[in-house]
Coordinates of N, CA and C in Angstrom, one line a residue:
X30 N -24.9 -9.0 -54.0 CA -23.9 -10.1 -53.7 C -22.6 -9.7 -54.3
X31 N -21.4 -9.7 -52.9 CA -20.5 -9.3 -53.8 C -19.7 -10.4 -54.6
X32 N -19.0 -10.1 -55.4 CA -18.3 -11.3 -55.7 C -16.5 -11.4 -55.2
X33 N -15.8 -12.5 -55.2 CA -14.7 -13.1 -54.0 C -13.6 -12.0 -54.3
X34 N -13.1 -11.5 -56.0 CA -12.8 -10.8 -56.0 C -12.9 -9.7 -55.4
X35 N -13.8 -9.2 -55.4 CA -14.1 -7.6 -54.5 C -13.5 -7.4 -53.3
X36 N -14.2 -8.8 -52.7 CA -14.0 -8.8 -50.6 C -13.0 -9.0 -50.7
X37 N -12.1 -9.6 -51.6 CA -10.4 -9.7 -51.4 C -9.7 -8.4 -51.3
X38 N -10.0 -8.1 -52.7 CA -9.6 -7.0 -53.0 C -9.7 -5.4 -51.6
X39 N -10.7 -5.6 -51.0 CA -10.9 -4.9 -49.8 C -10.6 -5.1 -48.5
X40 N -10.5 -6.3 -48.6 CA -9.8 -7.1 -47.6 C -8.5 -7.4 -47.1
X41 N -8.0 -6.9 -48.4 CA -6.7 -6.9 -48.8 C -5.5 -5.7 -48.4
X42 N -6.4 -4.4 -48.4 CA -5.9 -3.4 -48.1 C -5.2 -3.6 -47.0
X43 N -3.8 -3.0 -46.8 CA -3.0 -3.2 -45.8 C -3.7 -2.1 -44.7
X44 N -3.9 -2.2 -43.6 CA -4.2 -1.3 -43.0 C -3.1 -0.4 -42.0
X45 N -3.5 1.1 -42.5 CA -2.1 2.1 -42.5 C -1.8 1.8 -40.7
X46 N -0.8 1.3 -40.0 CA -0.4 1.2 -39.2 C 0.4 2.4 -38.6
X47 N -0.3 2.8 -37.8 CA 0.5 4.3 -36.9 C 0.9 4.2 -35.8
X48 N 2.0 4.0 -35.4 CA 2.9 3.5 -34.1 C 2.6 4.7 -33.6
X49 N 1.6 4.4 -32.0 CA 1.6 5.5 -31.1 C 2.9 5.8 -30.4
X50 N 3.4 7.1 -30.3 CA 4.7 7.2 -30.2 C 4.5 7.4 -28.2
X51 N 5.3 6.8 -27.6 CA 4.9 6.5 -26.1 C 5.0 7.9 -25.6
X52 N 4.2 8.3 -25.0 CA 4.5 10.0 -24.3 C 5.3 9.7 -23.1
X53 N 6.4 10.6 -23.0 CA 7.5 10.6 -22.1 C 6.6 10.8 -20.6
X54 N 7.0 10.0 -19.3 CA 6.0 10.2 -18.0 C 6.7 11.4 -17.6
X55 N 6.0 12.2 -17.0 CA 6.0 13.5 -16.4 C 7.6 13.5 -15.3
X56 N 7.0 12.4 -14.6 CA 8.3 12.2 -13.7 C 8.8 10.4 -14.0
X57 N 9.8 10.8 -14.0 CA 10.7 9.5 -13.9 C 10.3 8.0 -12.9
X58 N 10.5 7.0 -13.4 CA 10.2 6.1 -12.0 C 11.1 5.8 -11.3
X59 N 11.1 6.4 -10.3 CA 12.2 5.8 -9.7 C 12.1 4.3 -8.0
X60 N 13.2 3.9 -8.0 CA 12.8 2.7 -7.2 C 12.4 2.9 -6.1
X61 N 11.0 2.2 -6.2 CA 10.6 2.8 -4.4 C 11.3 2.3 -3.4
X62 N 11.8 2.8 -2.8 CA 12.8 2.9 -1.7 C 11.9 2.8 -0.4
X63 N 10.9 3.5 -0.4 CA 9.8 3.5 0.7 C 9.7 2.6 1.2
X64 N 9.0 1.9 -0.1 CA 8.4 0.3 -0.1 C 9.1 -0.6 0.6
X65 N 10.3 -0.3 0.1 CA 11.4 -1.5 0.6 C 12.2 -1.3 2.2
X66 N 11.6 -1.4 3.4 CA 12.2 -0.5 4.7 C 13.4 -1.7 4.7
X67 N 14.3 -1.6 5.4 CA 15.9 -1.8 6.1 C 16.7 -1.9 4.5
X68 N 16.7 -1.4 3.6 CA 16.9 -1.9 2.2 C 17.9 0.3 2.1
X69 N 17.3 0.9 2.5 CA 18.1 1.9 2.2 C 18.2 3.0 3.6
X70 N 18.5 3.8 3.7 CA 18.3 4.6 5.0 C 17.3 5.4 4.7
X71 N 16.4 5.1 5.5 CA 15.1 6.8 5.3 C 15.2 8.1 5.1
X72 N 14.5 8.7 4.2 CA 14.9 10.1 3.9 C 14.7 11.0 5.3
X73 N 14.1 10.8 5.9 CA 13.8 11.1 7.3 C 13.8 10.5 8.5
X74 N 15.7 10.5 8.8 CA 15.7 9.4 10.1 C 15.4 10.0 11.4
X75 N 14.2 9.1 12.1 CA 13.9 10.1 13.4 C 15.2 10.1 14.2
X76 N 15.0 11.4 14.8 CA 16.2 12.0 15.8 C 16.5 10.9 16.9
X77 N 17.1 10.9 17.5 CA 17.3 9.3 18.6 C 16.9 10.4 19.9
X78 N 16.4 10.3 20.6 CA 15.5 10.6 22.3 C 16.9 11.6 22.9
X79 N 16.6 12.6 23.4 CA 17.6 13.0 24.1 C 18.0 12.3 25.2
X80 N 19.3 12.2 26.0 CA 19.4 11.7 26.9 C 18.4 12.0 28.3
X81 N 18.4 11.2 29.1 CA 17.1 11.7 30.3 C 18.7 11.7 31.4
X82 N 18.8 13.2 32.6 CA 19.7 13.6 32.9 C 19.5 13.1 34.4

């Protein structure tokens, strides 16, 4: 049986706090543009139909 001192005393210990340092993401995020259609011009605008002669 412990006594109140002890469990304090152990209890007490600050516990060593280690800030995970955030790992940088590989690629950047950038704003999906995709996502959002009439909001930007498409990276790939289809060609307009040739004229019919």
């Amino acid at each position: 049986m412990k006594k109140r001192g002890d469990i304090m005393g152990t209890d007490k210990r600050p516990a060593p706090q280690t800030p995970r340092p955030t790992p940088p993401s590989p690629t950047p995020r950038i704003p999906e543009t995709r996502d959002v259609p009439n909001s930007v011009s498409p990276p790939r605008p289809v060609p307009p139909p040739p004229p019919k002669k």
